[in-house]
Amino acid sequence: MDNESSAEDIVKRRSIFFRSFGIYTEVGGFYDYGPIGLRIKRNVESAWRALFPEGLGLLEVETSIVLPEIVLKASGHLATFTDPVGICSTCKTAHRLDKTLEEYYEKKGDAEGMAQVKKMKLDELASKINELGIKCNKCGGVIGSPENFNLMFKTQMGQKSTDVAYLRPETAQGIFVDFKEIYRSHGLKLPCGISQVGKVFRNEISPRQQLVRVREFTQMETEIFIDKDAKFEGFGGVDMRRVEAEKLPFIKRGTNNEVELSIKELLADGAIPNEYFAIMLYKEKELIELLGIEKGRYRFRQLEKEELPHYSMGNVDLEVKTSYGYIEVSGNAHRSDYDLSSHAKMSGKDLTVISNEKKVLPHVIEASIGVDRLLFSVIDGAAKDDGRGWKVLALKKAAAPYLCAVFPLQKDDKLIEKAKEIEGMLVANKIPAFYSDSGSIGKRYAKADEIGVPSAITIDFETLNDGMVTIRDRDTSKQVRKKIEEIFELVV
Ligand code: ATP
């Protein structure tokens, strides 16, 4: 839990992210990103973009956030996008029944109990809570009145109150609705993929654990459209031999223990439904490792049958260990042709495409990654105490808000001028850098370490004569003297 306090402390002190609307009221589930947090968030999105849409040669779109009711009726969200809730009979607090029960078993260290929760329906959850005597954690009252609560934020379009609309609960539906349009206008062929990053909204019953469960968050989603009858002949220029050889920490359906298996083995026994799905998991592993979530802190979990929607042909979550335990950072799903066939039926439009001279309604493989949970996991794991009472965010370069800090040793006009010149040179070369001359040099190092800046460059009087600067490494505190021209290779 040391990590938790270090990370939380830094996050608060440097306003990396913080509760929205703070001067007015405390509303759960809404967070704002401060300038440093936003830079890290953009890095997370850029890393994803480089690996997914750009790395795999897919297309990226931006679709509407407000969806007319009919879209969500077709997708099934109106009827089934619910969470099981119970209300405290005394203080009226709403509790998410599955999470309440999971927490109970987690405290007891009962992995089997936790696994069982995932399979339970509303009534079973309510009666188990009753049977175990679990009470409201606010006032000790009885948790009753179970209901399935729809998580979508409802709104209205225009002045006529009958024109109901909802804020999108996932970015994917926009991609499905637009699929045929993009396919046609871009001359696509199956298999092909479309990605989207953007805000989504879920009216969570009990938002908590900082960014882990919020009501407004960002998803990075990729939908791969395939002809289910066509043989796999490669995708996105990925070397399948490398993918298949990759070993993943994996929890198979019906088990509680993590085993290390190659993607080839997981494909062979059907835990991973097909090669496209395998590529998504491979890329996710690459993404989180690039951002600093190392082996031992993540695992993939094949969902139990009871957890799957009826149309699913396989789901695997990526889970990352944080100070709150394992959290789902990404949901991967073989969605069959459910989405396109539902939208085709509801709209009356033909959403089939021609592939290999026949009409095909594509099947879809989805990788849905939550930006905020990923960012939280990265920061949570990177927070360290350096032993001298300093808090350090040991962020990888791919996540760091700046690659280097530039400091004049003292507040001297000549040093300031030189330092600003170097900062300008770095920024002009697209190296994210910032300048600071406030406080002692030690304090400035500490403040840069705290937000995860990997290198700090100090300009002193000798720099003015010999063109050499001191470069300090965040993780080792080692300092080396280098020529200004050599900065680039050291910090990038
Ligand atoms: P959970 O079971 O934790 O509610 P989910 O299975 O409903 O999550 P998905 O619908 O698969 O989540 O969404 C894809 C990703 O979006 C998740 O893996 C997660 O990273 C993110 N996500 C979902 N709900 C939230 C939330 N309330 N707050 C922050 N991120 C979320």
Short mmCIF file of C-alpha atoms in Angstrom, two decimals, residues 23-433:
data_model
loop_
_atom_site.label_atom_id
_atom_site.label_comp_id
_atom_site.label_asym_id
_atom_site.label_seq_id
_atom_site.Cartn_x
_atom_site.Cartn_y
_atom_site.Cartn_z
CA ILE A 23 -15.42 24.76 -5.68
CA TYR A 24 -19.11 23.90 -5.79
CA THR A 25 -19.73 20.37 -4.69
CA GLU A 26 -18.41 16.84 -4.52
CA VAL A 27 -20.03 14.80 -7.24
CA GLY A 28 -18.66 11.28 -7.46
CA GLY A 29 -17.28 9.92 -10.70
CA PHE A 30 -16.07 13.06 -12.48
CA TYR A 31 -12.40 13.99 -12.71
CA ASP A 32 -10.51 16.77 -14.42
CA TYR A 33 -6.97 16.34 -15.69
CA GLY A 34 -4.50 19.05 -14.81
CA PRO A 35 -1.76 20.07 -17.28
CA ILE A 36 0.61 17.25 -16.28
CA GLY A 37 -2.11 14.59 -16.23
CA LEU A 38 -3.32 15.70 -19.63
CA ARG A 39 0.18 15.31 -21.09
CA ILE A 40 0.36 11.78 -19.69
CA LYS A 41 -3.13 11.02 -21.01
CA ARG A 42 -2.14 12.23 -24.48
CA ASN A 43 0.94 10.01 -24.30
CA VAL A 44 -1.22 7.00 -23.48
CA GLU A 45 -3.44 7.80 -26.46
CA SER A 46 -0.46 8.39 -28.76
CA ALA A 47 1.14 5.09 -27.75
CA TRP A 48 -2.15 3.32 -28.50
CA ARG A 49 -2.52 5.16 -31.83
CA ALA A 50 1.00 4.19 -32.90
CA LEU A 51 0.40 0.51 -32.07
CA PHE A 52 -3.24 0.03 -33.02
CA PRO A 53 -4.68 2.20 -35.83
CA GLU A 54 -1.35 3.30 -37.25
CA GLY A 55 0.65 0.21 -36.38
CA LEU A 56 -1.94 -2.08 -37.97
CA GLY A 57 -2.87 0.20 -40.87
CA LEU A 58 -6.45 0.77 -39.69
CA LEU A 59 -8.66 3.81 -40.08
CA GLU A 60 -9.59 6.12 -37.23
CA VAL A 61 -12.90 7.97 -36.98
CA GLU A 62 -14.65 10.39 -34.65
CA THR A 63 -18.38 9.81 -34.25
CA SER A 64 -21.14 11.58 -32.32
CA ILE A 65 -21.31 11.42 -28.55
CA VAL A 66 -25.08 11.95 -28.38
CA LEU A 67 -26.97 8.98 -29.78
CA PRO A 68 -30.65 8.86 -30.71
CA GLU A 69 -32.56 6.20 -28.81
CA ILE A 70 -32.99 3.97 -31.84
CA VAL A 71 -29.24 3.29 -32.09
CA LEU A 72 -29.15 2.00 -28.52
CA LYS A 73 -32.35 0.08 -28.96
CA ALA A 74 -30.69 -1.75 -31.83
CA SER A 75 -27.44 -2.33 -29.95
CA GLY A 76 -29.28 -3.77 -26.97
CA HIS A 77 -28.03 -1.12 -24.53
CA LEU A 78 -31.51 0.15 -23.80
CA ALA A 79 -32.65 -3.24 -22.59
CA THR A 80 -29.52 -4.75 -21.10
CA PHE A 81 -26.86 -2.17 -20.26
CA THR A 82 -27.56 -2.51 -16.56
CA ASP A 83 -25.82 -3.17 -13.26
CA PRO A 84 -27.37 -4.97 -10.29
CA VAL A 85 -28.26 -2.49 -7.53
CA GLY A 86 -29.60 -2.74 -4.00
CA ILE A 87 -30.80 0.16 -1.88
CA CYS A 88 -30.10 0.59 1.82
CA SER A 89 -33.47 0.55 3.60
CA THR A 90 -32.21 3.11 6.14
CA CYS A 91 -29.99 5.72 4.44
CA LYS A 92 -31.12 4.97 0.84
CA THR A 93 -27.56 4.63 -0.46
CA ALA A 94 -27.41 2.63 -3.70
CA HIS A 95 -24.98 -0.31 -3.69
CA ARG A 96 -23.72 -2.30 -6.64
CA LEU A 97 -24.53 -5.80 -5.52
CA ASP A 98 -21.81 -7.68 -7.41
CA LYS A 99 -19.06 -5.31 -6.28
CA THR A 100 -20.31 -5.36 -2.67
CA LEU A 101 -20.14 -9.13 -2.65
CA GLU A 102 -16.76 -9.21 -4.41
CA GLU A 103 -15.32 -6.86 -1.79
CA TYR A 104 -16.63 -9.12 0.95
CA TYR A 105 -14.89 -12.16 -0.55
CA GLU A 106 -11.74 -10.22 -1.38
CA LYS A 107 -11.37 -9.14 2.27
CA LYS A 108 -11.70 -12.79 3.24
CA GLY A 109 -9.14 -13.79 0.56
CA ASP A 110 -11.78 -16.11 -0.93
CA ALA A 111 -10.88 -16.38 -4.62
CA GLU A 112 -13.51 -19.04 -5.26
CA GLY A 113 -16.22 -16.80 -3.79
CA MET A 114 -15.05 -13.93 -6.01
CA ALA A 115 -15.17 -16.16 -9.07
CA GLN A 116 -18.70 -17.27 -8.20
CA VAL A 117 -19.92 -13.64 -8.03
CA LYS A 118 -19.13 -13.19 -11.72
CA LYS A 119 -21.66 -15.90 -12.54
CA MET A 120 -24.54 -14.62 -10.40
CA LYS A 121 -27.73 -13.00 -11.60
CA LEU A 122 -29.59 -10.22 -9.76
CA ASP A 123 -31.68 -12.46 -7.47
CA GLU A 124 -28.76 -14.68 -6.57
CA LEU A 125 -26.63 -11.66 -5.65
CA ALA A 126 -29.38 -10.19 -3.49
CA SER A 127 -30.04 -13.41 -1.61
CA LYS A 128 -26.32 -14.10 -1.08
CA ILE A 129 -25.87 -10.65 0.42
CA ASN A 130 -28.81 -11.33 2.68
CA GLU A 131 -27.57 -14.77 3.63
CA LEU A 132 -24.08 -13.48 4.51
CA GLY A 133 -25.57 -10.61 6.50
CA ILE A 134 -23.69 -7.96 4.50
CA LYS A 135 -24.98 -4.54 5.49
CA CYS A 136 -24.76 -0.99 4.12
CA ASN A 137 -21.19 0.23 4.65
CA LYS A 138 -22.44 3.76 5.41
CA CYS A 139 -25.01 3.11 8.14
CA GLY A 140 -25.28 -0.62 8.75
CA GLY A 141 -28.78 -0.79 7.26
CA VAL A 142 -30.23 -3.69 5.31
CA ILE A 143 -29.50 -3.73 1.56
CA GLY A 144 -32.73 -4.55 -0.28
CA SER A 145 -34.90 -3.61 -3.29
CA PRO A 146 -32.70 -5.28 -5.93
CA GLU A 147 -33.07 -3.96 -9.47
CA ASN A 148 -31.16 -3.88 -12.72
CA PHE A 149 -30.28 -0.21 -13.19
CA ASN A 150 -29.61 1.14 -16.69
CA LEU A 151 -26.29 2.98 -16.77
CA MET A 152 -26.93 5.35 -19.65
CA PHE A 153 -27.27 9.12 -19.21
CA LYS A 154 -30.54 10.16 -20.81
CA THR A 155 -31.09 13.49 -22.51
CA GLN A 156 -33.40 14.99 -25.08
CA MET A 157 -32.80 16.34 -28.56
CA GLY A 158 -34.32 19.65 -29.50
CA GLN A 159 -37.42 21.03 -27.91
CA LYS A 160 -39.73 18.04 -28.31
CA SER A 161 -39.36 15.99 -25.14
CA THR A 162 -40.25 12.81 -27.03
CA ASP A 163 -36.96 12.95 -28.96
CA VAL A 164 -35.02 10.93 -26.42
CA ALA A 165 -31.26 10.55 -26.76
CA TYR A 166 -28.42 9.16 -24.67
CA LEU A 167 -24.77 9.94 -24.13
CA ARG A 168 -22.87 7.06 -25.69
CA PRO A 169 -21.77 4.36 -23.22
CA GLU A 170 -19.05 3.15 -25.63
CA THR A 171 -17.49 4.52 -28.80
CA ALA A 172 -18.08 1.28 -30.72
CA GLN A 173 -21.68 1.89 -31.78
CA GLY A 174 -20.65 4.91 -33.86
CA ILE A 175 -18.19 2.69 -35.70
CA PHE A 176 -20.84 0.02 -36.41
CA VAL A 177 -23.40 2.54 -37.61
CA ASP A 178 -20.83 4.15 -39.95
CA PHE A 179 -19.16 0.91 -41.04
CA LYS A 180 -20.70 0.58 -44.48
CA GLU A 181 -20.12 4.25 -45.28
CA ILE A 182 -16.41 4.05 -44.40
CA TYR A 183 -16.03 0.69 -46.12
CA ARG A 184 -17.46 2.06 -49.35
CA SER A 185 -15.79 5.46 -49.38
CA HIS A 186 -12.35 4.06 -48.52
CA GLY A 187 -12.43 1.06 -50.79
CA LEU A 188 -11.86 -1.31 -47.89
CA LYS A 189 -11.68 -5.08 -48.14
CA LEU A 190 -12.23 -7.67 -45.44
CA PRO A 191 -10.50 -8.06 -43.07
CA CYS A 192 -10.28 -4.40 -42.09
CA GLY A 193 -10.36 -2.36 -38.94
CA ILE A 194 -11.69 0.95 -37.65
CA SER A 195 -10.60 2.61 -34.40
CA GLN A 196 -11.90 5.44 -32.32
CA VAL A 197 -10.80 7.25 -29.19
CA GLY A 198 -13.26 9.41 -27.31
CA LYS A 199 -15.36 10.23 -24.29
CA VAL A 200 -18.06 7.87 -23.07
CA PHE A 201 -20.51 8.12 -20.20
CA ARG A 202 -21.90 5.62 -17.72
CA ASN A 203 -24.05 6.53 -14.78
CA GLU A 204 -22.14 4.28 -12.39
CA ILE A 205 -23.94 3.52 -9.14
CA SER A 206 -20.93 3.76 -6.90
CA PRO A 207 -18.08 5.56 -8.59
CA ARG A 208 -14.90 5.06 -6.60
CA GLN A 209 -11.21 4.27 -6.48
CA GLN A 210 -10.19 7.48 -8.21
CA LEU A 211 -10.15 6.95 -12.01
CA VAL A 212 -11.02 3.27 -11.80
CA ARG A 213 -14.77 3.74 -11.76
CA VAL A 214 -15.94 7.08 -13.08
CA ARG A 215 -19.00 8.32 -14.90
CA GLU A 216 -17.22 10.10 -17.74
CA PHE A 217 -14.13 8.52 -19.23
CA THR A 218 -12.23 7.92 -22.45
CA GLN A 219 -12.08 4.71 -24.42
CA MET A 220 -9.72 3.65 -27.19
CA GLU A 221 -11.58 1.09 -29.24
CA THR A 222 -10.68 -1.00 -32.26
CA GLU A 223 -13.17 -3.04 -34.27
CA ILE A 224 -11.81 -5.59 -36.72
CA PHE A 225 -14.31 -6.66 -39.38
CA ILE A 226 -13.80 -10.13 -40.78
CA ASP A 227 -15.39 -12.72 -43.05
CA LYS A 228 -15.91 -15.61 -40.65
CA ASP A 229 -15.61 -18.18 -43.45
CA ALA A 230 -12.40 -16.84 -44.94
CA LYS A 231 -9.07 -18.39 -44.04
CA PHE A 232 -6.76 -16.18 -41.98
CA GLU A 233 -4.06 -14.83 -44.26
CA GLY A 234 -2.37 -12.31 -42.01
CA PHE A 235 -3.43 -8.92 -40.71
CA GLY A 236 -1.87 -5.50 -40.29
CA GLY A 237 1.58 -6.63 -41.37
CA VAL A 238 1.99 -8.52 -38.08
CA ASP A 239 4.47 -11.39 -37.95
CA MET A 240 2.20 -14.22 -36.76
CA ARG A 241 5.13 -16.42 -35.76
CA ARG A 242 6.15 -13.80 -33.22
CA VAL A 243 2.57 -13.38 -32.04
CA GLU A 244 2.07 -17.12 -31.58
CA ALA A 245 5.36 -17.53 -29.73
CA GLU A 246 4.47 -14.80 -27.24
CA LYS A 247 3.64 -16.07 -23.77
CA LEU A 248 0.81 -14.50 -21.81
CA PRO A 249 -0.04 -14.74 -18.12
CA PHE A 250 -3.53 -16.15 -18.49
CA ILE A 251 -6.47 -17.31 -16.38
CA LYS A 252 -8.55 -19.80 -18.30
CA ARG A 253 -12.30 -20.14 -17.92
CA GLY A 254 -13.27 -22.31 -14.96
CA THR A 255 -9.96 -21.83 -13.17
CA ASN A 256 -8.66 -19.30 -10.64
CA ASN A 257 -4.99 -19.67 -11.25
CA GLU A 258 -2.75 -17.82 -13.59
CA VAL A 259 -0.64 -19.86 -15.99
CA GLU A 260 1.84 -18.78 -18.60
CA LEU A 261 0.82 -20.01 -22.03
CA SER A 262 1.89 -19.15 -25.53
CA ILE A 263 -0.65 -17.52 -27.82
CA LYS A 264 -0.27 -20.59 -30.04
CA GLU A 265 -1.43 -22.83 -27.18
CA LEU A 266 -4.27 -20.46 -26.29
CA LEU A 267 -5.43 -20.44 -29.91
CA ALA A 268 -5.21 -24.21 -30.14
CA ASP A 269 -7.52 -24.82 -27.19
CA GLY A 270 -9.93 -22.03 -28.10
CA ALA A 271 -9.26 -19.73 -25.11
CA ILE A 272 -8.40 -17.14 -27.77
CA PRO A 273 -11.07 -17.47 -30.47
CA ASN A 274 -9.02 -16.55 -33.55
CA GLU A 275 -5.86 -14.94 -34.91
CA TYR A 276 -7.31 -11.41 -35.08
CA PHE A 277 -8.23 -11.66 -31.42
CA ALA A 278 -4.70 -12.93 -30.71
CA ILE A 279 -3.24 -9.87 -32.43
CA MET A 280 -5.33 -7.59 -30.21
CA LEU A 281 -3.99 -9.25 -27.04
CA TYR A 282 -0.44 -9.16 -28.36
CA LYS A 283 -0.74 -5.46 -29.11
CA GLU A 284 -2.24 -4.74 -25.70
CA LYS A 285 0.68 -6.45 -24.03
CA GLU A 286 3.03 -4.33 -26.13
CA LEU A 287 1.12 -1.18 -25.21
CA ILE A 288 1.11 -1.67 -21.46
CA GLU A 289 4.76 -2.75 -21.36
CA LEU A 290 5.73 0.28 -23.41
CA LEU A 291 3.96 2.43 -20.82
CA GLY A 292 5.81 0.75 -17.96
CA ILE A 293 3.43 -1.95 -16.72
CA GLU A 294 5.87 -4.79 -16.45
CA LYS A 295 5.36 -8.57 -16.38
CA GLY A 296 3.98 -9.70 -13.05
CA ARG A 297 1.61 -6.75 -12.88
CA TYR A 298 -0.84 -7.85 -15.53
CA ARG A 299 -2.73 -10.89 -16.69
CA PHE A 300 -5.36 -11.86 -19.22
CA ARG A 301 -8.58 -13.52 -18.07
CA GLN A 302 -10.98 -15.53 -20.19
CA LEU A 303 -14.47 -14.63 -19.08
CA GLU A 304 -16.81 -17.24 -17.64
CA LYS A 305 -19.77 -18.31 -19.80
CA GLU A 306 -22.17 -16.61 -17.38
CA GLU A 307 -20.35 -13.28 -17.83
CA LEU A 308 -20.78 -13.25 -21.60
CA PRO A 309 -23.54 -11.63 -23.59
CA HIS A 310 -25.53 -14.23 -25.55
CA TYR A 311 -23.94 -13.32 -28.89
CA SER A 312 -20.34 -13.46 -27.70
CA MET A 313 -17.97 -15.97 -29.26
CA GLY A 314 -15.28 -15.30 -26.65
CA ASN A 315 -14.19 -12.55 -24.27
CA VAL A 316 -10.82 -11.96 -22.64
CA ASP A 317 -10.12 -9.09 -20.23
CA LEU A 318 -6.74 -7.55 -19.61
CA GLU A 319 -6.33 -6.95 -15.88
CA VAL A 320 -3.64 -4.90 -14.17
CA LYS A 321 -2.62 -5.10 -10.53
CA THR A 322 -2.93 -1.78 -8.74
CA SER A 323 -3.19 -0.65 -5.13
CA TYR A 324 -6.87 -1.52 -5.46
CA GLY A 325 -6.12 -5.07 -6.57
CA TYR A 326 -6.55 -6.31 -10.14
CA ILE A 327 -8.67 -4.01 -12.31
CA GLU A 328 -9.98 -4.55 -15.83
CA VAL A 329 -8.13 -2.21 -18.18
CA SER A 330 -9.31 -3.67 -21.44
CA GLY A 331 -12.18 -5.82 -22.65
CA ASN A 332 -11.63 -7.93 -25.78
CA ALA A 333 -14.59 -9.53 -27.44
CA HIS A 334 -15.55 -11.63 -30.42
CA ARG A 335 -18.91 -9.96 -31.03
CA SER A 336 -19.97 -12.24 -33.92
CA ASP A 337 -22.18 -10.37 -36.42
CA TYR A 338 -24.45 -9.21 -33.61
CA ASP A 339 -23.90 -5.46 -33.98
CA LEU A 340 -24.12 -5.20 -37.75
CA SER A 341 -27.09 -7.54 -37.96
CA SER A 342 -28.95 -5.64 -35.20
CA HIS A 343 -28.33 -2.28 -36.89
CA ALA A 344 -29.29 -3.74 -40.26
CA LYS A 345 -32.59 -5.00 -38.85
CA MET A 346 -33.42 -1.81 -36.97
CA SER A 347 -32.46 0.59 -39.80
CA GLY A 348 -33.74 -1.57 -42.64
CA LYS A 349 -30.41 -0.96 -44.42
CA ASP A 350 -28.30 -3.67 -45.97
CA LEU A 351 -25.00 -3.66 -44.07
CA THR A 352 -23.47 -6.57 -45.94
CA VAL A 353 -20.39 -5.99 -48.06
CA ILE A 354 -18.99 -7.85 -51.04
CA SER A 355 -15.98 -9.95 -50.18
CA ASN A 356 -14.49 -12.56 -52.54
CA GLU A 357 -17.48 -12.09 -54.81
CA LYS A 358 -20.03 -12.95 -52.16
CA LYS A 359 -22.21 -10.95 -49.77
CA VAL A 360 -20.85 -11.00 -46.24
CA LEU A 361 -22.15 -9.57 -42.99
CA PRO A 362 -18.83 -9.23 -41.18
CA HIS A 363 -18.09 -10.63 -37.77
CA VAL A 364 -16.36 -8.24 -35.37
CA ILE A 365 -13.40 -8.59 -33.02
CA GLU A 366 -13.20 -5.74 -30.54
CA ALA A 367 -10.44 -4.39 -28.30
CA SER A 368 -11.82 -1.80 -25.90
CA ILE A 369 -9.22 -0.09 -23.71
CA GLY A 370 -10.04 2.42 -20.99
CA VAL A 371 -7.60 5.34 -21.12
CA ASP A 372 -8.23 6.52 -17.58
CA ARG A 373 -7.80 3.09 -15.96
CA LEU A 374 -4.65 2.55 -18.01
CA LEU A 375 -3.25 5.94 -17.00
CA PHE A 376 -4.15 5.24 -13.38
CA SER A 377 -2.39 1.86 -13.50
CA VAL A 378 0.71 3.44 -15.03
CA ILE A 379 0.95 6.16 -12.37
CA ASP A 380 0.04 3.82 -9.53
CA GLY A 381 2.84 1.43 -10.45
CA ALA A 382 5.41 4.14 -11.15
CA ALA A 383 5.21 5.92 -7.78
CA LYS A 384 8.25 5.28 -5.60
CA ASP A 385 9.86 6.70 -2.51
CA ASP A 386 13.48 7.38 -3.37
CA GLY A 387 14.67 6.69 0.15
CA ARG A 388 15.33 10.36 0.93
CA GLY A 389 11.73 11.20 1.43
CA TRP A 390 11.29 12.31 -2.19
CA LYS A 391 8.44 10.92 -4.14
CA VAL A 392 9.36 9.87 -7.67
CA LEU A 393 7.20 8.82 -10.60
CA ALA A 394 9.44 6.38 -12.43
CA LEU A 395 7.54 6.80 -15.71
CA LYS A 396 8.82 5.30 -18.93
CA LYS A 397 9.65 7.84 -21.62
CA ALA A 398 6.53 6.87 -23.54
CA ALA A 399 4.39 8.03 -20.62
CA ALA A 400 6.45 10.89 -19.13
CA PRO A 401 4.80 14.33 -19.38
CA TYR A 402 8.12 15.89 -20.40
CA LEU A 403 11.30 14.19 -21.54
CA CYS A 404 13.48 16.74 -19.85
CA ALA A 405 13.61 19.76 -17.59
CA VAL A 406 15.97 22.67 -18.23
CA PHE A 407 17.35 24.60 -15.26
CA PRO A 408 19.77 27.49 -14.93
CA LEU A 409 21.90 26.69 -11.86
CA GLN A 410 21.17 30.13 -10.43
CA LYS A 411 18.94 33.06 -11.24
CA ASP A 412 21.52 34.81 -13.37
CA ASP A 413 20.54 36.63 -16.55
CA LYS A 414 23.17 34.93 -18.69
CA LEU A 415 22.34 31.45 -17.37
CA ILE A 416 18.62 32.09 -17.79
CA GLU A 417 19.13 33.22 -21.36
CA LYS A 418 21.19 30.13 -22.20
CA ALA A 419 18.74 27.78 -20.46
CA LYS A 420 15.80 29.27 -22.32
CA GLU A 421 17.69 28.98 -25.57
CA ILE A 422 18.27 25.26 -24.91
CA GLU A 423 14.65 24.72 -23.94
CA GLY A 424 13.59 26.45 -27.17
CA MET A 425 15.93 24.25 -29.15
CA LEU A 426 14.49 21.08 -27.59
CA VAL A 427 10.88 22.14 -28.11
CA ALA A 428 11.63 23.14 -31.71
CA ASN A 429 12.90 19.59 -32.20
CA LYS A 430 9.64 18.21 -30.77
CA ILE A 431 11.24 17.10 -27.52
CA PRO A 432 8.81 17.92 -24.73
CA ALA A 433 10.79 20.05 -22.28
#
